[in-house]
Amino acid sequence: MPALEDLYREIILDHYRSPRNRGELAVPPARRVEGFNPLCGDEVVVYAEVDGDKLADIRISGQGCSISQSSASLMSTAVKGLPLGEVREVIRTFKSMMSLHEAAIDEHGDHGGEDGEHASGTSGDSSGEGGPGEEPVDLEKLGELAALQGVVKFPVRIKCATLAWNTLVQAIDEAESSSGEE
Amino acid sequence: MAHVKSTIQEPGQPQGASSLQGASSPQGASSLQGASSLQGASSLQGADAPGRRLDVDRIRSDFPLLARQVHGRRLVYLDSAASSQRPRAVLQAMDAYYETTHANVHRGVYAIAEEADRLYEQARVTVGHFIGAPHPAREVVFTKNATEAVNLVAFSWGRANLKPGDAIVLTEMEHHSNLVPWLVLAADLGLELRYLRMDDSYRLDLSSLDRLVEGAKLVTCTVMSNVLGTIPPFASIAEAAHSAGAVVLADGAQSVPHHVTDVGSLGCDFLAFSSHKMLGPTGIGVLWGREDLLDAMPPFMTGGGMIRDVKLDGFVPDETPGKFEAGTPPIAEAIGLAEAIRYLTDIGMTSVEHHESHLTAYAEEALAGTLGADLRILGPAGTVARGGVLSLAYRDIHPHDLAQVLDESGVCIRAGHHCAKPLMRRLGVSATARASLYVYNDESDVDALAEALGKAGSLFG
Ligand SMILES: Cc1ncc(COP(=O)(O)O)c(C=O)c1O
């Protein structure tokens, strides 16, 4: 079985205990987007302030398990101040680190529905190891974020790790489409 | 009413488990029943004396799954409130049915079809006796699960009997299965929903009961909370509801598997529960309803199997309970459920209750002893009017992280909102870590839980 230490790396525990960029930003100019993971009841709120084509500032609030909260914290340090193009690049790299396995889970019919009582099994049955046709993930590029790669061995927790990221995507999508309208 | 199906046993006939077993013995079933009485059952046979200790090692050996190892450790299964495991006797009863008897019910005139039909209807009677149904053959409707049973009441009884402005009383403790169907019905029909709240000792606040039930058409309540273990004073609630003229639905999903159940002393008009939480197979649940209510209700789902006659411009539904069982029913599952009930009855439900109450007390003590004030149990203190469901909060470690760390020790608990989001909000948490107890758990399981929690404590330090 995958070892628990793969999941709970020291960096992850550190970001969980002392989350970075925790708090709120004034809305507007920032955008506030909420993400929920019905499995754990995790909640991540991303405040993203886009200035021109830059993610000028980001804050995270919400509550949840160590994986969702540390992933949000790690994400905030990785993307803060970057041009949106680079933010998207980081998101892409991170998600591809998770994606093979997320696809494997989706095949098993876990679409993240309201399944608390029924499907929130916690066994770390590592399915979908490896997989066809994905670009190798450049862990160098991910820096500290690479600490989260152990999560893929615990498929049930992938949705915890990707929650903040999906929420951020929504925030910058919204920011870009509304600036396009102006 | 006039056309009771001839295949159905006459109501009120004294057919305990023994006569059923006799009846089914010609069909391979004999070997099963032999098996079930060999395993655990015989040693526990007979007296269901209060306070009687269960032979848990023996019981455990009846459950093949519990012999499994995970991560190189003994499996410690503490998630029976979500779904229990099943004894070999249940698995064998279902296998034997498929190997010797299977045919569709209610249609065939050949030997194995008639046998299948008889086994299915006998399962109904076994279920009825288990819950003290006055007319077991006519009042037990097989559904897919407890959820479908509640939906049946909401759609069939609700649509036929409720009109805009009518009020339903429910509680803040309900499982989504006994809440969402009412939210849907309320939105469709324009009903008023009133809630009994939880007080600070994790019990229902009944001070507003009389006011809330006044004028209400339906009162529904869980017989035991799947999150807190709380056992509300159901009979008093039902009495208040009845004197206000309301019909009473009991959600017995957590209580029927663990406690002596008698629909008469509960005072309910409907009772919903699931087989998979009481040692039976998945895919089958039960709605018990008072005969006169069921008779007056329109069908729920429609199609084959539930009709008396069909013409191109209409149909006449079957009698109760057939009219609520559209399509081919879960036949093997009904037989498995009946076998599970035999197994529980052999142990004795009073003994099951005592065992769990004793083990709950032990758990409270052991967890407090090992983990001290860092551990909180979100549920009534003590063992009075509470069942063996322990929602735990340990330091501020997220329940999902707790469950993950416990898994490494082979300890299976459930983390999440347990399909009771309104209750989670009331508790001020997004999730809890829930350990739940059953007949195959003993002190060693509780000790394993305490030890694994300690490990989680040091990991998250
Ligand atoms: C109190 C309660 N009611 C209803 C249900 C629903 O049971 P099922 O999912 O088997 O329909 C459950 C279990 O999940 C429960 O604990």
XYZ file of C-alpha atoms and ligand atoms in Angstrom:
659
model
C 0.000 0.000 0.000
C 1.113 3.566 -0.471
C 2.685 4.926 2.669
C 0.953 7.601 4.627
C 4.140 9.661 4.569
C 3.695 10.018 0.809
C 0.465 11.796 1.462
C 1.316 13.819 4.511
C 4.704 15.226 3.535
C 6.281 17.678 5.932
C 5.719 20.612 3.531
C 2.036 19.757 3.344
C 1.661 19.572 7.093
C 3.525 22.864 7.389
C 1.193 24.634 4.962
C -1.770 23.089 6.732
C -0.614 24.330 10.141
C 0.509 27.755 8.896
C -1.419 28.521 5.743
C 0.022 31.270 3.543
C -1.991 34.095 2.021
C -4.846 33.332 4.340
C -7.590 35.933 4.472
C -9.794 38.009 2.248
C -9.470 40.795 -0.314
C -11.853 43.650 -0.974
C -14.440 42.720 -3.618
C -14.176 44.466 -6.048
C -11.494 44.910 -7.238
C -10.886 41.264 -6.299
C -13.167 38.393 -7.273
C -14.470 35.912 -4.764
C -15.143 32.342 -5.880
C -16.152 29.428 -3.658
C -15.347 25.796 -4.244
C -16.876 22.825 -2.448
C -15.896 19.216 -2.160
C -19.005 17.361 -1.121
C -16.948 14.334 -0.167
C -15.121 15.917 2.766
C -17.248 18.996 3.167
C -14.151 20.957 2.196
C -14.680 24.549 1.325
C -12.112 26.796 -0.338
C -12.761 30.461 -1.031
C -10.361 32.093 -3.463
C -10.019 35.875 -3.610
C -8.200 36.748 -6.821
C -7.279 40.256 -7.805
C -6.438 40.504 -11.481
C -4.675 43.648 -12.580
C -4.266 43.875 -16.332
C -2.972 40.479 -17.290
C -1.443 39.783 -13.910
C -2.696 37.959 -10.847
C -1.792 40.854 -8.601
C -2.940 39.302 -5.342
C -4.591 36.208 -3.970
C -6.078 35.207 -0.623
C -7.566 31.969 0.552
C -10.208 31.297 3.143
C -12.476 28.380 3.923
C -11.992 25.189 5.845
C -11.347 21.572 5.201
C -8.959 18.684 5.353
C -5.200 19.048 5.379
C -4.886 18.203 1.695
C -7.407 20.749 0.440
C -6.135 23.494 2.693
C -2.422 22.913 2.166
C -2.932 22.599 -1.577
C -4.684 25.985 -1.553
C -1.879 27.506 0.459
C 0.827 26.046 -1.781
C -1.085 27.218 -4.829
C -1.319 30.763 -3.537
C 2.438 31.026 -3.063
C 3.069 29.507 -6.498
C 0.852 31.831 -8.502
C 0.799 35.126 -6.639
C 2.071 38.001 -8.770
C 2.451 35.948 -11.950
C 1.133 36.954 -15.377
C -2.104 35.091 -16.072
C -0.455 33.075 -18.848
C 2.051 31.713 -16.354
C -0.647 31.115 -13.776
C -2.452 28.961 -16.293
C 0.780 27.153 -17.049
C 1.282 26.296 -13.382
C -2.315 25.166 -13.127
C -1.893 22.990 -16.204
C 1.254 21.380 -14.873
C -0.278 20.775 -11.472
C -3.460 19.339 -12.892
C -1.585 17.013 -15.187
C 0.274 15.700 -12.157
C -3.187 14.779 -10.813
C -5.137 14.218 -13.996
C -4.363 10.659 -15.044
C -5.637 9.562 -11.749
C -8.599 11.855 -11.740
C -9.566 10.373 -15.099
C -9.193 6.911 -13.613
C -11.525 7.874 -10.788
C -14.075 9.404 -13.099
C -14.148 6.171 -15.032
C -15.132 4.500 -11.825
C -18.122 6.739 -11.707
C -17.109 9.110 -8.952
C -18.303 12.398 -10.306
C -18.110 14.164 -7.015
C -21.829 14.055 -6.474
C -23.482 14.211 -3.114
C -22.242 10.934 -1.869
C -21.125 11.437 1.674
C -22.749 8.493 3.352
C -22.351 6.153 0.467
C -19.128 6.704 -1.374
C -16.687 8.441 0.881
C -14.670 5.303 1.365
C -11.220 6.135 2.537
C -9.283 3.186 1.266
C -6.260 4.202 -0.699
C -6.840 1.818 -3.535
C -4.361 3.131 -5.998
C -5.898 2.644 -9.386
C -4.858 3.976 -12.739
C -1.154 3.891 -12.024
C 0.634 5.254 -15.057
C -1.383 5.788 -18.169
C -1.262 6.378 -21.847
C -0.322 9.437 -23.768
C 0.162 12.072 -21.076
C 3.097 14.436 -21.136
C 5.522 13.726 -18.363
C 5.154 16.245 -15.588
C 8.153 18.442 -14.968
C 8.364 18.234 -11.191
C 11.198 20.787 -11.156
C 8.808 23.375 -12.482
C 6.389 22.663 -9.673
C 8.809 23.377 -6.866
C 7.170 22.867 -3.475
C 3.970 21.818 -5.204
C 5.624 18.545 -6.096
C 5.061 17.573 -2.470
C 1.433 16.997 -3.400
C 2.240 14.297 -5.901
C 1.835 11.622 -3.233
C -1.877 12.419 -3.275
C -2.299 10.580 -6.574
C -1.696 7.338 -4.751
C -4.816 8.043 -2.724
C -7.369 8.586 -5.485
C -10.174 9.522 -3.126
C -8.163 12.544 -2.012
C -7.385 13.955 -5.471
C -10.519 16.024 -5.398
C -9.300 17.547 -2.140
C -6.017 18.556 -3.760
C -7.558 19.991 -6.922
C -10.364 21.915 -5.239
C -8.501 25.211 -4.826
C -7.102 24.943 -8.335
C -10.469 24.493 -9.983
C -11.737 27.408 -7.968
C -8.837 29.582 -9.104
C -9.462 28.639 -12.735
C -13.026 29.799 -12.347
C -11.883 33.076 -10.774
C -9.437 33.976 -13.539
C -11.818 32.799 -16.258
C -14.411 35.150 -14.863
C -11.888 37.965 -14.535
C -10.721 37.564 -18.116
C -14.151 37.283 -19.639
C -15.432 40.316 -17.780
C -12.400 42.399 -18.773
C -13.019 41.304 -22.385
C -16.529 42.673 -22.153
C -15.420 46.107 -21.085
C -59.222 -6.083 -0.208
C -61.556 -8.789 -1.414
C -58.977 -10.359 -3.676
C -56.104 -11.285 -1.476
C -53.604 -13.203 -3.521
C -53.821 -16.871 -2.877
C -50.058 -17.252 -2.821
C -49.736 -14.978 0.172
C -49.721 -16.544 3.591
C -52.736 -15.826 5.639
C -52.021 -12.931 7.931
C -51.632 -13.526 11.587
C -50.565 -17.130 11.197
C -47.882 -17.862 13.717
C -44.958 -18.367 11.405
C -41.793 -17.716 13.218
C -38.443 -18.401 11.734
C -38.760 -22.104 12.428
C -41.808 -22.747 10.295
C -40.233 -20.793 7.460
C -37.125 -22.814 7.643
C -39.162 -25.939 7.492
C -40.981 -24.655 4.470
C -37.898 -23.751 2.545
C -35.914 -26.809 3.404
C -36.719 -28.849 0.315
C -34.777 -26.423 -1.836
C -31.143 -26.604 -1.083
C -32.048 -24.182 1.615
C -31.761 -26.973 4.111
C -28.011 -26.932 3.926
C -28.029 -23.193 4.493
C -30.169 -23.372 7.484
C -27.955 -26.067 8.755
C -25.102 -23.681 8.215
C -26.730 -20.802 9.959
C -27.615 -22.811 12.988
C -24.108 -24.153 13.195
C -22.490 -20.774 13.061
C -22.706 -18.683 16.097
C -26.404 -19.155 16.148
C -26.428 -22.421 18.006
C -24.104 -21.224 20.710
C -26.268 -18.167 21.206
C -29.489 -19.980 20.623
C -32.542 -19.502 22.588
C -32.669 -17.184 25.498
C -32.519 -13.561 24.599
C -31.862 -12.733 28.193
C -31.076 -9.147 29.046
C -27.424 -8.486 29.681
C -26.350 -11.657 27.947
C -22.813 -11.332 26.600
C -22.320 -12.119 22.958
C -19.648 -14.531 21.876
C -18.088 -11.987 19.552
C -15.206 -14.185 18.406
C -17.679 -16.751 17.303
C -19.917 -14.208 15.604
C -16.951 -12.671 13.868
C -15.979 -16.041 12.450
C -19.349 -16.113 10.670
C -18.388 -13.044 8.628
C -15.945 -13.965 5.857
C -15.059 -10.353 5.156
C -13.909 -9.745 8.698
C -11.175 -12.334 8.212
C -9.615 -10.050 5.648
C -6.472 -8.089 6.258
C -5.892 -4.578 4.992
C -2.463 -3.011 4.839
C -1.183 -6.111 6.587
C -3.416 -5.600 9.604
C -6.570 -7.115 10.947
C -9.601 -5.347 9.539
C -11.349 -3.368 12.260
C -14.732 -2.568 10.833
C -16.374 0.368 12.584
C -18.653 1.608 9.830
C -21.777 -0.483 10.185
C -23.986 2.593 10.386
C -23.123 3.169 6.735
C -23.446 -0.498 5.844
C -22.929 -3.673 7.824
C -21.141 -6.814 6.706
C -23.019 -10.049 6.157
C -22.620 -13.486 7.678
C -21.879 -16.560 5.588
C -25.413 -17.831 6.164
C -26.848 -14.882 4.244
C -24.442 -15.316 1.369
C -25.169 -19.033 1.250
C -28.913 -18.551 1.361
C -28.715 -16.309 -1.676
C -26.359 -18.642 -3.501
C -28.535 -21.643 -2.775
C -31.566 -19.790 -4.017
C -29.853 -19.023 -7.304
C -28.417 -22.501 -7.573
C -31.634 -24.377 -6.903
C -34.718 -22.264 -7.113
C -34.578 -19.101 -9.143
C -37.462 -18.132 -11.399
C -39.484 -14.975 -11.638
C -42.104 -14.605 -8.954
C -45.843 -14.106 -9.296
C -46.051 -15.520 -12.770
C -44.907 -19.102 -13.068
C -46.974 -22.240 -12.588
C -44.013 -24.609 -12.602
C -42.358 -26.005 -9.517
C -39.328 -23.764 -9.128
C -41.352 -20.632 -9.881
C -43.806 -21.579 -7.192
C -40.967 -22.241 -4.791
C -39.405 -18.879 -5.609
C -42.735 -17.230 -5.043
C -43.174 -18.949 -1.715
C -39.679 -18.040 -0.525
C -40.217 -14.426 -1.518
C -43.538 -14.178 0.276
C -42.148 -16.008 3.299
C -39.345 -13.464 3.443
C -42.002 -10.786 3.622
C -43.619 -12.523 6.553
C -40.280 -12.986 8.318
C -39.629 -9.261 7.977
C -43.108 -8.466 9.226
C -42.709 -10.619 12.323
C -39.338 -9.071 13.076
C -40.886 -5.623 13.438
C -44.119 -6.746 15.072
C -46.322 -6.067 12.068
C -49.939 -7.023 12.812
C -50.424 -8.256 9.232
C -46.978 -9.274 8.027
C -48.060 -10.661 4.658
C -49.944 -7.533 3.680
C -48.089 -4.661 5.260
C -44.489 -5.199 4.223
C -43.476 -3.616 0.931
C -40.076 -4.418 -0.492
C -38.264 -1.422 -1.903
C -34.702 -0.792 -3.023
C -33.642 0.721 0.304
C -34.868 2.971 3.109
C -34.565 5.961 0.817
C -37.001 4.489 -1.663
C -39.343 3.576 1.164
C -39.491 7.219 2.267
C -39.961 8.336 -1.321
C -42.827 5.889 -1.648
C -44.600 7.498 1.285
C -43.886 10.994 0.005
C -45.026 10.337 -3.534
C -47.893 7.993 -2.946
C -49.352 8.902 0.433
C -48.149 12.501 0.225
C -49.601 13.323 -3.156
C -52.877 11.631 -2.353
C -53.335 13.210 1.062
C -51.639 16.592 1.157
C -52.681 19.876 -0.332
C -51.136 23.331 -0.510
C -50.664 24.884 2.888
C -50.576 21.555 4.764
C -47.809 21.141 7.314
C -45.261 18.380 7.840
C -43.156 18.118 10.974
C -39.663 16.706 10.774
C -36.468 17.119 12.724
C -33.131 18.771 12.328
C -31.514 15.352 12.830
C -32.892 13.684 9.743
C -30.768 11.919 7.208
C -31.104 13.506 3.744
C -33.152 10.442 2.784
C -35.883 11.517 5.155
C -35.544 15.176 4.320
C -35.017 15.731 0.612
C -38.166 13.834 -0.451
C -40.143 16.188 1.805
C -38.352 19.244 0.466
C -39.317 18.136 -3.032
C -42.916 17.466 -2.060
C -43.130 20.760 -0.177
C -41.894 22.651 -3.219
C -44.288 20.809 -5.544
C -47.391 21.069 -3.398
C -46.671 24.226 -1.441
C -46.382 22.573 1.966
C -45.132 24.041 5.194
C -42.184 22.231 6.779
C -41.713 22.547 10.529
C -38.673 21.282 12.382
C -38.009 19.915 15.824
C -34.593 21.279 16.792
C -31.684 19.729 18.602
C -30.788 20.995 22.073
C -27.279 21.439 23.444
C -27.161 17.929 24.845
C -27.644 16.478 21.348
C -31.234 15.535 21.986
C -34.387 16.753 20.345
C -35.873 19.801 21.983
C -39.437 18.710 22.580
C -40.613 21.906 24.266
C -42.184 23.009 21.003
C -43.574 19.580 20.094
C -47.233 20.237 20.839
C -47.158 23.559 19.034
C -45.413 22.096 15.991
C -47.652 19.069 15.555
C -50.830 21.077 15.857
C -52.632 20.914 12.554
C -49.809 18.927 10.924
C -50.719 16.133 8.522
C -47.519 14.121 8.830
C -44.850 13.842 11.490
C -41.626 12.063 10.701
C -38.561 11.420 12.780
C -35.558 9.156 12.861
C -35.757 6.431 15.497
C -32.019 6.805 15.968
C -29.690 9.482 14.623
C -27.054 8.162 12.246
C -24.687 10.945 13.315
C -25.164 11.361 17.054
C -26.548 8.015 18.130
C -29.399 9.908 19.779
C -32.564 7.880 20.300
C -35.436 10.352 20.451
C -38.504 9.458 22.539
C -40.247 8.273 19.430
C -43.354 6.889 21.092
C -44.116 10.209 22.812
C -43.593 12.095 19.584
C -45.904 9.676 17.792
C -48.503 10.049 20.511
C -48.470 13.829 20.254
C -48.644 13.541 16.477
C -51.590 11.179 16.603
C -53.542 13.284 19.024
C -53.080 16.145 16.586
C -54.435 13.865 13.851
C -51.154 13.423 11.960
C -49.798 10.301 10.325
C -46.398 9.181 11.616
C -43.439 7.936 9.588
C -40.483 6.405 11.393
C -37.053 6.306 9.787
C -35.802 3.052 11.226
C -32.684 2.739 9.063
C -30.429 2.931 12.130
C -32.721 1.465 14.752
C -34.178 -1.686 13.199
C -30.720 -3.272 12.779
C -29.779 -2.657 16.417
C -32.871 -2.599 18.598
C -35.942 -4.621 19.307
C -38.526 -3.109 17.003
C -42.244 -3.235 17.424
C -44.291 -0.962 15.223
C -47.083 -1.058 17.752
C -45.037 0.273 20.644
C -43.227 2.767 18.419
C -46.647 4.035 17.473
C -45.749 4.708 13.857
C -47.962 4.342 10.817
C -45.047 3.823 8.439
C -41.567 2.457 9.072
C -38.683 2.600 6.582
C -35.418 0.655 6.790
C -32.658 -0.957 4.733
C -31.425 -4.529 4.607
C -27.776 -3.693 4.058
C -27.429 -2.106 7.491
C -28.770 -5.216 9.253
C -26.503 -7.981 7.925
C -28.567 -8.425 4.753
C -27.714 -7.757 1.134
C -27.769 -4.391 -0.605
C -30.523 -3.678 -3.095
C -33.485 -4.246 -0.808
C -35.238 -2.135 1.758
C -38.567 -2.189 3.498
C -41.552 0.004 3.933
C -43.941 -1.207 6.550
C -47.260 0.601 6.524
C -50.557 0.263 8.316
C -52.764 -1.872 6.143
C -55.607 0.630 5.818
C -53.207 3.395 4.824
C -51.461 1.240 2.230
C -54.778 0.041 0.830
C -55.940 3.600 0.281
C -52.725 4.728 -1.372
C -52.190 4.937 -5.127
C -49.258 3.041 -6.667
C -45.805 4.611 -6.553
C -43.887 3.280 -9.526
C -45.884 1.538 -12.193
C -45.383 -1.138 -14.812
C -45.444 -4.903 -14.765
C -46.040 -6.875 -11.612
C -48.140 -4.280 -9.839
C -51.360 -4.519 -11.840
C -54.564 -6.508 -11.725
C -55.662 -5.606 -15.221
C -54.458 -3.388 -18.028
C -56.422 -2.112 -20.989
C -55.303 0.244 -23.676
C -56.950 3.105 -21.860
C -56.241 2.346 -18.239
C -55.241 -0.138 -15.548
C -56.369 -1.541 -12.250
C -53.601 -1.883 -9.692
C -52.921 -5.027 -7.706
C -53.703 -5.373 -4.011
C -51.356 -4.223 -1.274
C -48.419 -4.851 -1.108
C -48.033 -6.002 -4.719
C -49.265 -2.711 -6.109
C -46.161 -1.014 -4.728
C -43.730 -3.482 -6.245
C -43.491 -2.646 -9.911
C -41.228 -4.803 -12.016
C -39.272 -7.875 -10.985
C -38.525 -7.476 -7.284
C -35.232 -8.229 -5.511
C -36.036 -11.889 -4.885
C -32.666 -13.260 -3.823
C -32.181 -10.146 -1.722
C -35.460 -10.740 0.081
C -34.302 -14.268 0.855
C -30.953 -12.918 2.038
C -32.681 -10.376 4.249
C -34.880 -13.060 5.780
C -31.745 -15.089 6.543
C -30.122 -12.025 8.125
C -33.178 -11.619 10.309
C -32.934 -15.272 11.337
C -29.308 -14.698 12.256
C -30.145 -11.624 14.337
C -33.091 -13.367 15.941
C -30.882 -16.294 16.884
C -28.553 -13.908 18.666
C -31.549 -12.096 20.096
C -32.195 -8.419 19.562
C -32.245 -7.700 23.278
C -28.751 -9.143 23.494
C -27.701 -7.074 20.492
C -28.937 -3.955 22.270
C -27.154 -4.826 25.475
C -23.969 -5.681 23.701
C -23.876 -2.366 21.903
C -24.815 -0.354 24.915
C -22.068 -2.065 26.914
C -19.569 -1.498 24.121
C -20.565 2.140 23.737
C -19.924 2.682 27.429
C -16.577 0.959 27.082
C -15.718 3.150 24.080
C -16.560 6.357 25.907
C -14.355 5.318 28.764
C -11.489 3.943 26.690
C -11.348 6.902 24.326
C -11.460 9.409 27.162
C -8.852 7.382 29.033
C -6.422 7.225 26.128
C -6.999 10.594 24.506
C -8.350 12.729 27.299
C -9.979 16.071 26.659
C -8.551 16.238 23.130
C -11.326 13.915 22.091
C -14.928 15.031 21.984
C -17.892 12.839 21.255
C -20.621 14.736 19.452
C -23.578 12.937 20.915
C -25.464 12.355 24.140
C -23.228 11.526 27.096
C -23.717 8.194 28.805
C -25.548 5.255 27.353
C -29.125 6.244 28.067
C -31.224 6.635 24.931
C -28.252 6.495 22.656
C -27.007 3.854 20.270
C -23.575 2.679 19.232
C -22.771 5.515 16.867
C -19.899 7.747 17.971
C -19.211 10.947 16.079
C -15.723 11.964 17.069
C -13.857 15.240 16.976
C -10.199 14.850 17.825
C -8.269 18.065 18.411
C -8.851 20.019 15.234
C -7.752 17.242 12.915
C -10.082 17.098 9.968
C -12.245 13.962 9.991
C -11.075 13.000 6.545
C -7.467 13.099 7.673
C -8.388 11.049 10.725
C -10.100 8.428 8.597
C -7.091 8.300 6.293
C -4.634 7.740 9.109
C -6.919 5.196 10.767
C -7.125 3.279 7.514
C -3.427 2.595 7.738
C -4.122 0.745 10.971
C -6.897 -1.218 9.301
C -9.524 0.775 11.175
C -12.536 1.647 9.015
C -14.522 4.662 10.139
C -16.602 7.117 8.150
C -15.629 10.749 7.656
C -18.015 13.253 6.183
C -21.382 14.860 6.681
C -23.147 11.479 6.864
C -25.923 12.774 4.639
C -27.082 15.104 7.388
C -25.945 18.539 6.304
C -28.513 20.538 8.266
C -27.382 18.736 11.410
C -23.724 19.425 10.563
C -24.559 23.109 10.340
C -26.293 22.969 13.675
C -23.229 21.256 15.159
C -21.032 23.918 13.589
C -18.807 21.416 11.792
C -18.433 20.465 8.154
C -17.869 16.805 8.920
C -17.344 14.331 11.719
C -15.368 11.118 12.060
C -17.898 8.463 12.925
C -17.244 5.055 14.434
C -20.224 2.731 14.676
C -20.617 -0.590 16.457
C -22.380 -3.832 15.719
C -22.576 -7.457 16.803
C -19.134 -8.349 15.476
C -17.302 -5.555 17.296
C -15.756 -5.888 20.706
C -13.383 -4.132 23.078
C -10.362 -4.966 20.920
C -11.869 -2.962 18.055
C -12.404 -0.007 20.324
C -8.833 -0.317 21.599
C -7.571 -0.372 18.008
C -9.569 2.780 17.344
C -8.111 4.555 20.358
C -4.603 3.538 19.431
C -4.980 4.637 15.804
C -6.416 7.973 16.899
C -3.362 8.425 19.050
C -1.184 7.883 15.978
C -3.119 10.508 14.064
C -2.529 12.839 16.965
C 1.215 12.450 16.741
C 1.266 12.790 12.943
C -0.598 16.072 12.989
C 1.118 17.038 16.248
C -31.078 7.448 9.509
C -30.946 6.991 8.088
N -31.983 7.114 7.271
C -31.935 6.703 5.991
C -30.788 6.149 5.466
C -30.781 5.748 4.040
O -30.532 4.412 3.857
P -30.270 3.867 2.387
O -29.102 4.626 1.869
O -29.997 2.436 2.577
O -31.507 4.149 1.608
C -29.667 6.008 6.301
C -28.404 5.416 5.851
O -27.671 5.826 5.036
C -29.751 6.457 7.627
O -28.705 6.358 8.443
